[in-house]
PDB file of C-alpha atoms in Angstrom:
ATOM      1  CA  MET A   1      -0.142   0.003  -0.061  1.00 71.00           C
ATOM      2  CA  CYS A   2       1.099   3.558  -0.747  1.00 83.00           C
ATOM      3  CA  THR A   3       2.235   6.096   1.674  1.00 86.00           C
ATOM      4  CA  VAL A   4       0.684   9.696   2.218  1.00 90.00           C
ATOM      5  CA  LEU A   5       2.854  12.558   3.247  1.00 93.00           C
ATOM      6  CA  TYR A   6       0.469  14.988   4.989  1.00 94.00           C
ATOM      7  CA  LEU A   7       1.589  18.796   4.907  1.00 95.00           C
ATOM      8  CA  ALA A   8      -0.202  20.829   7.903  1.00 94.00           C
ATOM      9  CA  THR A   9       0.391  24.572   7.933  1.00 94.00           C
ATOM     10  CA  PRO A  10      -0.966  27.458   9.850  1.00 93.00           C
ATOM     11  CA  LYS A  11      -2.052  29.233   6.585  1.00 91.00           C
ATOM     12  CA  ALA A  12      -3.169  27.720   3.119  1.00 92.00           C
ATOM     13  CA  VAL A  13      -0.422  26.918   0.798  1.00 92.00           C
ATOM     14  CA  ARG A  14      -0.682  26.968  -3.039  1.00 92.00           C
ATOM     15  CA  LEU A  15      -1.340  23.707  -4.922  1.00 95.00           C
ATOM     16  CA  VAL A  16       1.232  22.629  -7.093  1.00 95.00           C
ATOM     17  CA  SER A  17       0.903  20.422 -10.192  1.00 94.00           C
ATOM     18  CA  TYR A  18       3.308  17.758 -11.673  1.00 92.00           C
ATOM     19  CA  GLU A  19       3.369  19.945 -14.630  1.00 93.00           C
ATOM     20  CA  GLN A  20       4.564  23.018 -12.620  1.00 95.00           C
ATOM     21  CA  THR A  21       7.409  20.956 -11.004  1.00 93.00           C
ATOM     22  CA  HIS A  22       8.424  18.994 -14.225  1.00 93.00           C
ATOM     23  CA  GLY A  23       7.265  15.879 -12.719  1.00 91.00           C
ATOM     24  CA  MET A  24       9.328  16.003  -9.469  1.00 92.00           C
ATOM     25  CA  PHE A  25       6.552  16.536  -6.700  1.00 94.00           C
ATOM     26  CA  GLU A  26       2.857  17.855  -6.421  1.00 95.00           C
ATOM     27  CA  ILE A  27       0.854  19.417  -3.457  1.00 95.00           C
ATOM     28  CA  ARG A  28      -2.748  18.214  -3.639  1.00 93.00           C
ATOM     29  CA  GLY A  29      -5.848  19.247  -1.781  1.00 90.00           C
ATOM     30  CA  THR A  30      -7.117  17.878   1.238  1.00 77.00           C
ATOM     31  CA  PRO A  31      -6.598  13.918   1.088  1.00 72.00           C
ATOM     32  CA  PRO A  32      -9.852  11.913   0.354  1.00 69.00           C
ATOM     33  CA  ALA A  33      -8.707   9.442   3.134  1.00 70.00           C
ATOM     34  CA  GLY A  34      -9.428  12.158   5.722  1.00 76.00           C
ATOM     35  CA  VAL A  35      -7.302  14.228   7.855  1.00 82.00           C
ATOM     36  CA  PRO A  36      -5.405  12.785  10.931  1.00 84.00           C
ATOM     37  CA  GLY A  37      -6.753  14.483  14.208  1.00 87.00           C
ATOM     38  CA  CYS A  38      -3.065  14.662  15.459  1.00 91.00           C
ATOM     39  CA  LEU A  39      -2.226  17.498  13.117  1.00 93.00           C
ATOM     40  CA  SER A  40      -2.221  20.861  14.990  1.00 93.00           C
ATOM     41  CA  TYR A  41      -2.675  23.320  11.896  1.00 93.00           C
ATOM     42  CA  PRO A  42      -5.863  24.024  10.197  1.00 92.00           C
ATOM     43  CA  HIS A  43      -4.653  23.653   6.563  1.00 92.00           C
ATOM     44  CA  VAL A  44      -3.698  20.131   5.540  1.00 93.00           C
ATOM     45  CA  VAL A  45      -2.576  19.017   1.993  1.00 94.00           C
ATOM     46  CA  ASP A  46      -1.041  15.838   0.480  1.00 92.00           C
ATOM     47  CA  ALA A  47       2.561  16.137  -1.104  1.00 94.00           C
ATOM     48  CA  GLY A  48       3.145  13.423  -3.704  1.00 92.00           C
ATOM     49  CA  SER A  49       6.796  12.469  -4.835  1.00 91.00           C
ATOM     50  CA  HIS A  50       7.688  11.583  -8.496  1.00 89.00           C
ATOM     51  CA  THR A  51       5.980   8.307  -8.094  1.00 86.00           C
ATOM     52  CA  GLY A  52       2.523   9.791  -7.726  1.00 86.00           C
ATOM     53  CA  CYS A  53       2.288   8.914  -4.190  1.00 86.00           C
ATOM     54  CA  SER A  54       4.583   9.564  -1.316  1.00 88.00           C
ATOM     55  CA  CYS A  55       6.379   6.158  -1.492  1.00 83.00           C
ATOM     56  CA  GLY A  56       9.136   7.968  -3.703  1.00 83.00           C
ATOM     57  CA  PHE A  57      10.433  10.332  -0.755  1.00 86.00           C
ATOM     58  CA  PRO A  58      13.521   9.113   1.296  1.00 80.00           C
ATOM     59  CA  GLN A  59      11.997   6.985   4.060  1.00 75.00           C
ATOM     60  CA  GLN A  60      13.183   4.720   6.757  1.00 66.00           C
ATOM     61  CA  TRP A  61      11.294   1.337   7.594  1.00 55.00           C
ATOM     62  CA  HIS A  62      11.389   0.466  11.141  1.00 48.00           C
ATOM     63  CA  GLY A  63      14.368   2.500  11.902  1.00 48.00           C
ATOM     64  CA  ILE A  64      16.599   1.513   8.959  1.00 47.00           C
ATOM     65  CA  SER A  65      17.027   2.975   5.506  1.00 50.00           C
ATOM     66  CA  LEU A  66      15.239   0.393   3.033  1.00 49.00           C
ATOM     67  CA  PRO A  67      17.665  -1.976   1.821  1.00 45.00           C
ATOM     68  CA  PRO A  68      17.565  -3.389  -2.078  1.00 43.00           C
ATOM     69  CA  ASP A  69      14.764  -5.821  -2.401  1.00 46.00           C
ATOM     70  CA  ASP A  70      15.178  -9.612  -3.099  1.00 46.00           C
ATOM     71  CA  TYR A  71      15.541  -8.898  -6.832  1.00 41.00           C
ATOM     72  CA  GLY A  72      18.265  -6.233  -6.382  1.00 44.00           C
ATOM     73  CA  ASP A  73      16.143  -3.643  -7.074  1.00 47.00           C
ATOM     74  CA  VAL A  74      16.626  -0.240  -5.016  1.00 47.00           C
ATOM     75  CA  PRO A  75      13.393   1.006  -3.374  1.00 53.00           C
ATOM     76  CA  TYR A  76      11.818   3.915  -4.795  1.00 51.00           C
ATOM     77  CA  SER A  77      13.002   5.866  -1.635  1.00 51.00           C
ATOM     78  CA  LEU A  78      16.730   5.448  -2.280  1.00 58.00           C
ATOM     79  CA  GLU A  79      16.736   6.113  -5.751  1.00 67.00           C
ATOM     80  CA  PRO A  80      18.451   9.274  -7.037  1.00 74.00           C
ATOM     81  CA  ARG A  81      15.035  10.695  -8.782  1.00 79.00           C
ATOM     82  CA  SER A  82      13.642  10.111  -5.001  1.00 82.00           C
ATOM     83  CA  LYS A  83      16.265  12.196  -3.563  1.00 84.00           C
ATOM     84  CA  ALA A  84      15.924  15.023  -6.231  1.00 89.00           C
ATOM     85  CA  SER A  85      12.067  14.929  -5.797  1.00 91.00           C
ATOM     86  CA  PHE A  86      12.554  15.467  -2.147  1.00 90.00           C
ATOM     87  CA  ARG A  87      14.858  18.306  -2.878  1.00 91.00           C
ATOM     88  CA  ALA A  88      12.477  19.947  -5.002  1.00 94.00           C
ATOM     89  CA  PHE A  89       9.852  19.665  -2.461  1.00 94.00           C
ATOM     90  CA  VAL A  90      12.099  20.818   0.228  1.00 93.00           C
ATOM     91  CA  GLY A  91      12.671  23.880  -1.933  1.00 92.00           C
ATOM     92  CA  PHE A  92       8.998  24.697  -1.869  1.00 92.00           C
ATOM     93  CA  LEU A  93       8.821  24.215   1.785  1.00 91.00           C
ATOM     94  CA  SER A  94      11.371  26.646   2.039  1.00 90.00           C
ATOM     95  CA  ASN A  95       9.550  29.417   0.338  1.00 84.00           C
ATOM     96  CA  THR A  96       6.296  28.153   2.309  1.00 82.00           C
ATOM     97  CA  LEU A  97       8.119  28.222   5.999  1.00 78.00           C
ATOM     98  CA  GLU A  98      10.010  31.576   5.333  1.00 78.00           C
ATOM     99  CA  ARG A  99       6.377  33.108   5.393  1.00 77.00           C
ATOM    100  CA  GLN A 100       4.796  30.836   7.880  1.00 79.00           C
ATOM    101  CA  HIS A 101       7.668  29.800  10.028  1.00 87.00           C
ATOM    102  CA  SER A 102       6.455  26.232  10.963  1.00 92.00           C
ATOM    103  CA  CYS A 103       4.667  23.315   9.543  1.00 95.00           C
ATOM    104  CA  GLU A 104       4.039  19.566  10.283  1.00 96.00           C
ATOM    105  CA  LEU A 105       4.906  16.436   8.092  1.00 96.00           C
ATOM    106  CA  TYR A 106       3.218  13.209   8.729  1.00 95.00           C
ATOM    107  CA  LEU A 107       3.923  10.140   6.646  1.00 92.00           C
ATOM    108  CA  VAL A 108       1.497   7.227   7.173  1.00 90.00           C
ATOM    109  CA  GLN A 109       0.090   4.552   4.849  1.00 87.00           C
ATOM    110  CA  TYR A 110      -2.935   5.612   2.709  1.00 83.00           C
ATOM    111  CA  GLY A 111      -6.149   5.612   4.708  1.00 82.00           C
ATOM    112  CA  ASP A 112      -4.156   5.428   8.246  1.00 83.00           C
ATOM    113  CA  ILE A 113      -5.330   8.515  10.214  1.00 81.00           C
ATOM    114  CA  ASP A 114      -4.395   7.082  13.440  1.00 83.00           C
ATOM    115  CA  ALA A 115      -2.331   8.859  16.448  1.00 88.00           C
ATOM    116  CA  PRO A 116       1.466   9.026  15.521  1.00 93.00           C
ATOM    117  CA  ASP A 117       4.063   6.292  16.795  1.00 91.00           C
ATOM    118  CA  SER A 118       6.552   9.096  17.571  1.00 93.00           C
ATOM    119  CA  VAL A 119       6.757  13.050  17.520  1.00 96.00           C
ATOM    120  CA  SER A 120       9.796  15.017  16.790  1.00 96.00           C
ATOM    121  CA  GLU A 121      10.729  18.564  16.393  1.00 96.00           C
ATOM    122  CA  ILE A 122      13.183  19.621  14.028  1.00 95.00           C
ATOM    123  CA  ASP A 123      14.664  22.705  12.123  1.00 94.00           C
ATOM    124  CA  PHE A 124      14.146  23.196   8.570  1.00 91.00           C
ATOM    125  CA  SER A 125      17.827  22.902   7.790  1.00 92.00           C
ATOM    126  CA  GLU A 126      17.709  19.012   8.784  1.00 93.00           C
ATOM    127  CA  LEU A 127      15.473  18.200   5.830  1.00 91.00           C
ATOM    128  CA  ALA A 128      18.132  19.415   3.400  1.00 87.00           C
ATOM    129  CA  LEU A 129      20.523  16.848   4.994  1.00 89.00           C
ATOM    130  CA  PRO A 130      21.505  13.875   2.701  1.00 82.00           C
ATOM    131  CA  SER A 131      21.013  11.535   5.370  1.00 82.00           C
ATOM    132  CA  PHE A 132      17.426  12.727   6.254  1.00 88.00           C
ATOM    133  CA  ARG A 133      14.797  10.119   6.052  1.00 87.00           C
ATOM    134  CA  LEU A 134      10.967  10.382   6.634  1.00 90.00           C
ATOM    135  CA  ARG A 135       9.791   7.711   9.117  1.00 89.00           C
ATOM    136  CA  GLU A 136       6.326   6.173   8.769  1.00 89.00           C
ATOM    137  CA  GLY A 137       4.198   7.128  11.645  1.00 91.00           C
ATOM    138  CA  GLU A 138       6.117   9.835  12.835  1.00 93.00           C
ATOM    139  CA  LEU A 139       4.614  13.483  13.261  1.00 96.00           C
ATOM    140  CA  ILE A 140       7.365  15.833  12.579  1.00 96.00           C
ATOM    141  CA  GLY A 141       7.313  19.620  13.632  1.00 96.00           C
ATOM    142  CA  VAL A 142       9.368  21.508  11.357  1.00 95.00           C
ATOM    143  CA  HIS A 143      10.599  24.992  12.180  1.00 92.00           C
ATOM    144  CA  TYR A 144      11.841  27.577  10.014  1.00 84.00           C
ATOM    145  CA  GLY A 145      14.993  29.262  11.932  1.00 74.00           C
ATOM    146  CA  LYS A 146      14.392  27.100  14.858  1.00 58.00           C
ATOM    147  CA  SER A 147      17.997  27.284  16.010  1.00 49.00           C
ATOM    148  CA  ASN A 148      18.007  30.961  15.476  1.00 42.00           C
ATOM    149  CA  GLN A 149      15.081  31.612  17.738  1.00 42.00           C
ATOM    150  CA  ASP A 150      16.472  29.372  20.493  1.00 43.00           C
ATOM    151  CA  GLN A 151      19.454  31.534  20.475  1.00 37.00           C
ATOM    152  CA  VAL A 152      17.544  34.634  20.888  1.00 37.00           C
ATOM    153  CA  GLN A 153      15.630  33.212  24.036  1.00 39.00           C
TER     154      GLN A 153
END
């Protein structure tokens, strides 16, 4: 089954088609499967990778990066195109968070709107690290300039 990456923000974000990103990612309206109650921001959209669903974004499965399968194929989430797709999505987020300062990301199996397995808070800059991986069932609070805000306080 495919995964869905929910993006929740304080203010509405613009929807983006595959055509606008040359097939790298898209931002779709409210997912038909419903919105998880754990999201604290009112505006929720679905982010799709180059695969059409969210399976193509870099992920970990049970705490480890997915290895090649039994046939020697590299999973979608580790292919170079997946990394490029996620970089393009992170670029979109950069523009969004510069104005909104925070968002939430929640990766789950399609139709799963249960409570998260874990919750974390990160600075936006961590999304751009080559080692960053989404984890299914983890609700991630992303803050733009979090480290700068911490230094001021």
